[in-house]
Coordinates of C-alpha atoms in Angstrom, one line a residue:
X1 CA 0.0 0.0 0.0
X2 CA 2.4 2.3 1.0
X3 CA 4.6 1.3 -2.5
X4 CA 1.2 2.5 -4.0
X5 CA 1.1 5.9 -3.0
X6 CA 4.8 6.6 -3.0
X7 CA 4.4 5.9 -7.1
X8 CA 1.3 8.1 -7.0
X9 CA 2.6 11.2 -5.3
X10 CA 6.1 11.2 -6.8
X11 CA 4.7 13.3 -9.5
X12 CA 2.6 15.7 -7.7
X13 CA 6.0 16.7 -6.4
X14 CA 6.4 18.9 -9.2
X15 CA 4.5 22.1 -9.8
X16 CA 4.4 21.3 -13.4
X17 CA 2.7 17.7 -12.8
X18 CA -0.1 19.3 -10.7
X19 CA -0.9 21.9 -12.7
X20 CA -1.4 19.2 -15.2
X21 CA -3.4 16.8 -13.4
X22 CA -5.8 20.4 -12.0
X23 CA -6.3 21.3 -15.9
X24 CA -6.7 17.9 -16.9
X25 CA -9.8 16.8 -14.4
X26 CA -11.1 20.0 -14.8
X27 CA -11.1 20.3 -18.5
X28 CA -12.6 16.5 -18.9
X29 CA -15.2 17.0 -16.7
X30 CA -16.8 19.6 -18.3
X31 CA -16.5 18.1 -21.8
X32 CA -17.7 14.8 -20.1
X33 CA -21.1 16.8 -19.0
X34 CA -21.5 19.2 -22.5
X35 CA -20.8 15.6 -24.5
X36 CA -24.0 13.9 -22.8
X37 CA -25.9 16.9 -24.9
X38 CA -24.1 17.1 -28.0
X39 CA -24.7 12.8 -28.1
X40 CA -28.2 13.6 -27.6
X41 CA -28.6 15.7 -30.3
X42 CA -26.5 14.6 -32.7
X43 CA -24.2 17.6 -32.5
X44 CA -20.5 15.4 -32.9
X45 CA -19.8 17.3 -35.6
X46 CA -20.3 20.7 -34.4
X47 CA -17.9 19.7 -31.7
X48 CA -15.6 18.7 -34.3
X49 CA -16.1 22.3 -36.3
X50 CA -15.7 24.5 -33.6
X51 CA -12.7 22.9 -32.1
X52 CA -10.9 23.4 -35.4
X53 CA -12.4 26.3 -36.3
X54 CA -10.3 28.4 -33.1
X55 CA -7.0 27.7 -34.9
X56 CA -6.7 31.1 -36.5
X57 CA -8.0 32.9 -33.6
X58 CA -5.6 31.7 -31.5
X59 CA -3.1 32.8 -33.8
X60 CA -4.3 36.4 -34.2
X61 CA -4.4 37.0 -30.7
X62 CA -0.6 36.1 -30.1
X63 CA 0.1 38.1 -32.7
X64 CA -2.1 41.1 -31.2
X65 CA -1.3 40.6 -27.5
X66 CA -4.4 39.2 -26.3
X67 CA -5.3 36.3 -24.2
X68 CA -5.1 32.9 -26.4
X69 CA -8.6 31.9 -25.0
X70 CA -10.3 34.9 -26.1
X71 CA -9.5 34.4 -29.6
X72 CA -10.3 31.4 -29.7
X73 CA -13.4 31.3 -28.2
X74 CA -14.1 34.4 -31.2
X75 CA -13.4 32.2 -33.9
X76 CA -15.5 29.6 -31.9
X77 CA -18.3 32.0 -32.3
X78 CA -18.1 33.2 -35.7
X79 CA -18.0 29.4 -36.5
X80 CA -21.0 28.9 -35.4
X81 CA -22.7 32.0 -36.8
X82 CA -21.3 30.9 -40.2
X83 CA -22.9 27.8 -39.8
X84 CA -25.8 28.8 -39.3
X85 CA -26.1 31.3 -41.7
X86 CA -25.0 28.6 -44.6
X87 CA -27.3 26.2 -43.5
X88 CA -30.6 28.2 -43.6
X89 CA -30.0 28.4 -47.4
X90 CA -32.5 25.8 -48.4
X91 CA -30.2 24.0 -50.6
X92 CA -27.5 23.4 -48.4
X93 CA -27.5 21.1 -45.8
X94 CA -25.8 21.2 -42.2
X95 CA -23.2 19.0 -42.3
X96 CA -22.5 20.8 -46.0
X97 CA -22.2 24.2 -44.3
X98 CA -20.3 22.5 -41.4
X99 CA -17.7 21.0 -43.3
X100 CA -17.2 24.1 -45.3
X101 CA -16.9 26.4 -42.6
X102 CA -14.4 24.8 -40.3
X103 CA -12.1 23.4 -42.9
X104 CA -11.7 27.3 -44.3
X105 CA -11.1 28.0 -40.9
X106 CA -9.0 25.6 -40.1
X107 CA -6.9 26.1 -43.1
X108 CA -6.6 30.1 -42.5
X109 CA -4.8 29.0 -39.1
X110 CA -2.4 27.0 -40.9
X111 CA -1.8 29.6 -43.4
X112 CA -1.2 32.2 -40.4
X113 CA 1.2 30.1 -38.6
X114 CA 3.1 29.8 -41.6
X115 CA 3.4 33.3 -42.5
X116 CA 3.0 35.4 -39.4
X117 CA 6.1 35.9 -37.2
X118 CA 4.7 33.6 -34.4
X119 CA 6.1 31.6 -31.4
X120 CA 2.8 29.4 -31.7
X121 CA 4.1 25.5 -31.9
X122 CA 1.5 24.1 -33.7
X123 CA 2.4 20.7 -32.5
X124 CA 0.9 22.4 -29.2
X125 CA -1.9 24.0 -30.3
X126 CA -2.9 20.8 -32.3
X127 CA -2.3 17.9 -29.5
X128 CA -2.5 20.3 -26.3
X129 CA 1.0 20.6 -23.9
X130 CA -0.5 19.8 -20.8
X131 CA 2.7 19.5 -18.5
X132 CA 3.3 23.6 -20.1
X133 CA 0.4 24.6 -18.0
X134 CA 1.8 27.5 -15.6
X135 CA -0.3 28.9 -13.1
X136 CA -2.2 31.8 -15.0
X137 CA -3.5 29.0 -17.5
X138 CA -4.7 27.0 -15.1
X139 CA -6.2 29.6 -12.8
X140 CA -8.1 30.2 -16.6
X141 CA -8.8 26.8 -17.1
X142 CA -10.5 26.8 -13.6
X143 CA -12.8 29.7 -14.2
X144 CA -13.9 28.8 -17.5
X145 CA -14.7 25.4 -16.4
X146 CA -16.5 25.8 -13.4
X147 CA -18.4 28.7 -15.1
X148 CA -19.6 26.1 -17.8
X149 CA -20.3 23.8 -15.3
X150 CA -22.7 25.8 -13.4
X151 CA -24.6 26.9 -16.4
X152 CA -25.0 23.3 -17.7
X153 CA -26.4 22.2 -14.5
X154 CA -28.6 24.9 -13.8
X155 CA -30.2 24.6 -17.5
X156 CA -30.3 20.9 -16.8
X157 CA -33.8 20.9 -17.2
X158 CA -34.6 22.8 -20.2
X159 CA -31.3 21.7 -22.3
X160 CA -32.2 18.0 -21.5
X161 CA -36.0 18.6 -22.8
X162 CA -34.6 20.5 -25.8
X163 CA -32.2 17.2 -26.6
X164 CA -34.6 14.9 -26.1
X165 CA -38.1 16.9 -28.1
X166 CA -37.7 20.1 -29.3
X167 CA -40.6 20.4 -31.0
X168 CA -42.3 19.4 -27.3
X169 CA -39.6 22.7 -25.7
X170 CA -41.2 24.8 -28.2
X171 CA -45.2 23.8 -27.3
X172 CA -44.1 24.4 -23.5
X173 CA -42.6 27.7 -24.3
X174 CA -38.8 27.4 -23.8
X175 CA -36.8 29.3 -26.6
X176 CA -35.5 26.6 -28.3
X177 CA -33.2 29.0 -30.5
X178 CA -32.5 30.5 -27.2
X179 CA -31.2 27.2 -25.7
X180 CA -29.6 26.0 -29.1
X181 CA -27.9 29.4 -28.8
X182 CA -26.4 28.8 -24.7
X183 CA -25.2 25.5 -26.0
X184 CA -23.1 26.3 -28.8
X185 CA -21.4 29.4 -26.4
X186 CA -21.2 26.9 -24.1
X187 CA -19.4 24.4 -26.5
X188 CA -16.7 27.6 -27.7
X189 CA -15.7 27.9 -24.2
X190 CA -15.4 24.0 -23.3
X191 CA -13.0 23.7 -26.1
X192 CA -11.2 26.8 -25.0
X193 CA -10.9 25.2 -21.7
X194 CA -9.6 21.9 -23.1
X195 CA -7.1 23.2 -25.4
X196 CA -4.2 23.3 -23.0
X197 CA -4.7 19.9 -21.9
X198 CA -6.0 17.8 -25.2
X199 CA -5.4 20.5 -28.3
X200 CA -7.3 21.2 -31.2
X201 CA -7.9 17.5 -32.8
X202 CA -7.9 15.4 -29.2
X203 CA -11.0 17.8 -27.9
X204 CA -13.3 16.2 -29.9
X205 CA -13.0 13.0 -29.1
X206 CA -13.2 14.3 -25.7
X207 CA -16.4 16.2 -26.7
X208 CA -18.2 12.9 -28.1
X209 CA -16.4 9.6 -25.9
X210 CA -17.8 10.5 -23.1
X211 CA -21.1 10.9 -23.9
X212 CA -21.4 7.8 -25.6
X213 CA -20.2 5.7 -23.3
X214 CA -22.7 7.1 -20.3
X215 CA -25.4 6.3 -23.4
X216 CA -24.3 2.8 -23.6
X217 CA -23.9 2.2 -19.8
X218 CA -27.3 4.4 -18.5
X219 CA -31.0 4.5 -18.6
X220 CA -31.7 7.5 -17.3
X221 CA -30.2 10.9 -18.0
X222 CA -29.3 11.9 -14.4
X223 CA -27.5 8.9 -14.3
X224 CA -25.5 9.3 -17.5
X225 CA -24.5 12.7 -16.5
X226 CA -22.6 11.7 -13.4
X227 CA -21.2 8.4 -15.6
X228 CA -19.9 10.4 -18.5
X229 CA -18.4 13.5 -16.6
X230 CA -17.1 10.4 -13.7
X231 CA -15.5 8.7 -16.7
X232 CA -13.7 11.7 -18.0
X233 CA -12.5 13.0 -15.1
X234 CA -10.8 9.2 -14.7
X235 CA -9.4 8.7 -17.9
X236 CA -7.9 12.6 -17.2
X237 CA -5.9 11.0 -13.8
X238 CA -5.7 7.6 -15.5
X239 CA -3.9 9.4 -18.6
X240 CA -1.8 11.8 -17.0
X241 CA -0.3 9.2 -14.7
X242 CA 0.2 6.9 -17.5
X243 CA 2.1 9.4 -19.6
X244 CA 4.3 10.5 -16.8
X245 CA 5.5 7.1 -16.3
X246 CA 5.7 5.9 -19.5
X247 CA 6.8 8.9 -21.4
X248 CA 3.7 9.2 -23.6
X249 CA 1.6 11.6 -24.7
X250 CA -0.4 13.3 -22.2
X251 CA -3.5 14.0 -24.3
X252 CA -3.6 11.3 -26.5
X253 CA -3.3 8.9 -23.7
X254 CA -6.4 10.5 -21.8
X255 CA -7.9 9.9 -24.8
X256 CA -7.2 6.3 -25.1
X257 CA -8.0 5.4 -21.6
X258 CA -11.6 7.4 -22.4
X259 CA -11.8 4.9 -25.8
X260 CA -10.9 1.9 -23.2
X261 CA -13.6 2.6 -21.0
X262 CA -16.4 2.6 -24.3
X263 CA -14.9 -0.1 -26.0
X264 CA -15.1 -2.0 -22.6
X265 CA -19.3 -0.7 -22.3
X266 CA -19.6 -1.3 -25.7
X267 CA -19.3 -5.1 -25.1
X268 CA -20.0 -5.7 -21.4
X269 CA -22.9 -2.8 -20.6
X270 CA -25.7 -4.6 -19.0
X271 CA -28.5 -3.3 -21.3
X272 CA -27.4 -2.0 -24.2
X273 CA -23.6 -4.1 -24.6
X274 CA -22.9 -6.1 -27.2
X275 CA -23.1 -9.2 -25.0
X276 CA -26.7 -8.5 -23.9
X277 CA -27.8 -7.9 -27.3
X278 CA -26.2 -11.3 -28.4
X279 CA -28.2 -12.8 -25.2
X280 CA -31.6 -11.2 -26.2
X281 CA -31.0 -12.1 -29.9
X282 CA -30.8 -15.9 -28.6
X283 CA -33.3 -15.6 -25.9
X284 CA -35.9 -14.3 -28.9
X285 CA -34.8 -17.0 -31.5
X286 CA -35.0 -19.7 -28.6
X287 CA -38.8 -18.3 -28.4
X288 CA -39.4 -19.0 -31.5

């Protein structure tokens, strides 16, 4: 036992390491609770836009002087409005509009890193530095993340309603557009949260994993909530830990250990696993 915690608190001996593991659980659990929604209602690939979408406003605002996160969580915005101003023309589709928007975007930022006298790795800005997080970032991280957190949860109600009938939200009188509207702020500043730990590319899978694992392992929404965030937040230790020890990378191994968990509910959840499936599937042809 005591072996045990000697290897876990070796790390946290350096200021670097927990900063690293603060950012990390913070960061996860937030996209753990925003990805429950965004599995919902099939929003995977607005995750995916916006997070690649901030590229170029992250590199306009070293250039100008400004906070990283507040370019990026710009560009998250005018994403999103670009969206979905291309996708109420009646001939284009939203996935159309969303693939449009976010590769232009996404290529602007490469273009701007290559020609604009920048210190900006991309290397870091595309699969996160975690162990770079000095205080003021994760003092950020921290602010941003708890203030997403307490808007999900208090609009747990009406954002879960939304996800699960709109059409229902509307009859009752909540602002669908409204809520729509929180959700996508909400998912430009979970991604600015996330950068410093998982990058550009590793917050989405951050953004969806989660959520579809609580699916797989829950029947009820409360429930999947606590599973998906719970999850996150493990794979966030789980990873860090791992990649200290075996010299990995710190956000792709979060991300793996998140994939380990689905892939492990995929096959074993007791309802909706692969196994029970394969067990009702006999049970029904036995019947017959």
């Amino acid at each position: 036992m005591e072996l045990i915690v000697e290897i876990l608190a070796a790390p946290l001996q350096f200021a670097f390491m927990q900063n690293a593991l603060a950012v990390a659980v913070v960061a996860a659990g937030v996209c753990g609770l925003l990805s429950c929604w965004l599995v919902l209602m099939g929003w995977s690939l607005m995750g995916e836009a916006v997070a690649h979408s901030i590229l170029p406003g992250i590199v306009l605002a070293e250039l100008l002087g400004v906070p990283m996160a507040a370019g990026a969580f710009v560009f998250g915005l005018l994403a999103v409005l670009l969206i979905g101003g291309i996708s109420s023309t009646p001939v284009i589709k939203r996935d159309t509009s969303i693939g449009v928007v976010f590769t232009t975007l996404f290529a602007l930022g490469l273009v701007l890193i290559s020609r604009v006298p920048s210190q900006t790795h991309l290397q870091h800005i595309l699969f996160g530095n975690v162990l770079g997080t000095s205080r003021t970032d994760l003092w950020q991280v921290l602010v941003l993340g708890l203030a997403t957190a307490a808007v999900l949860l208090l609009a747990r109600r009406d954002l879960t309603l939304l996800a699960f009938d709109r059409t229902y939200a509307h009859t009752v009188g909540l602002s669908t557009a409204g809520l729509s509207a929180l959700l996508l702020v909400l998912l430009a500043l979970t991604t600015v949260t996330s950068l410093q730990t998982l990058g550009i590319i590793l917050v989405v899978a951050m953004l969806v994993i989660p959520g579809a694992t609580g699916m797989l392992t829950c029947r009820t929404f409360g429930r999947m909530l606590m599973v998906s965030s719970g999850g996150a937040v493990f794979a966030a230790v789980s990873g860090v830990y791992l990649s200290y020890w075996l010299d990995l990378s710190t956000g792709g191994t979060i991300v793996l250990v998140q994939s380990t968990l689905f892939g492990l509910a995929y096959v074993f959840a007791p309802h909706k696993g692969m196994l029970a499936r394969l067990a009702r599937a006999r049970r029904t042809a036995a019947a017959a």
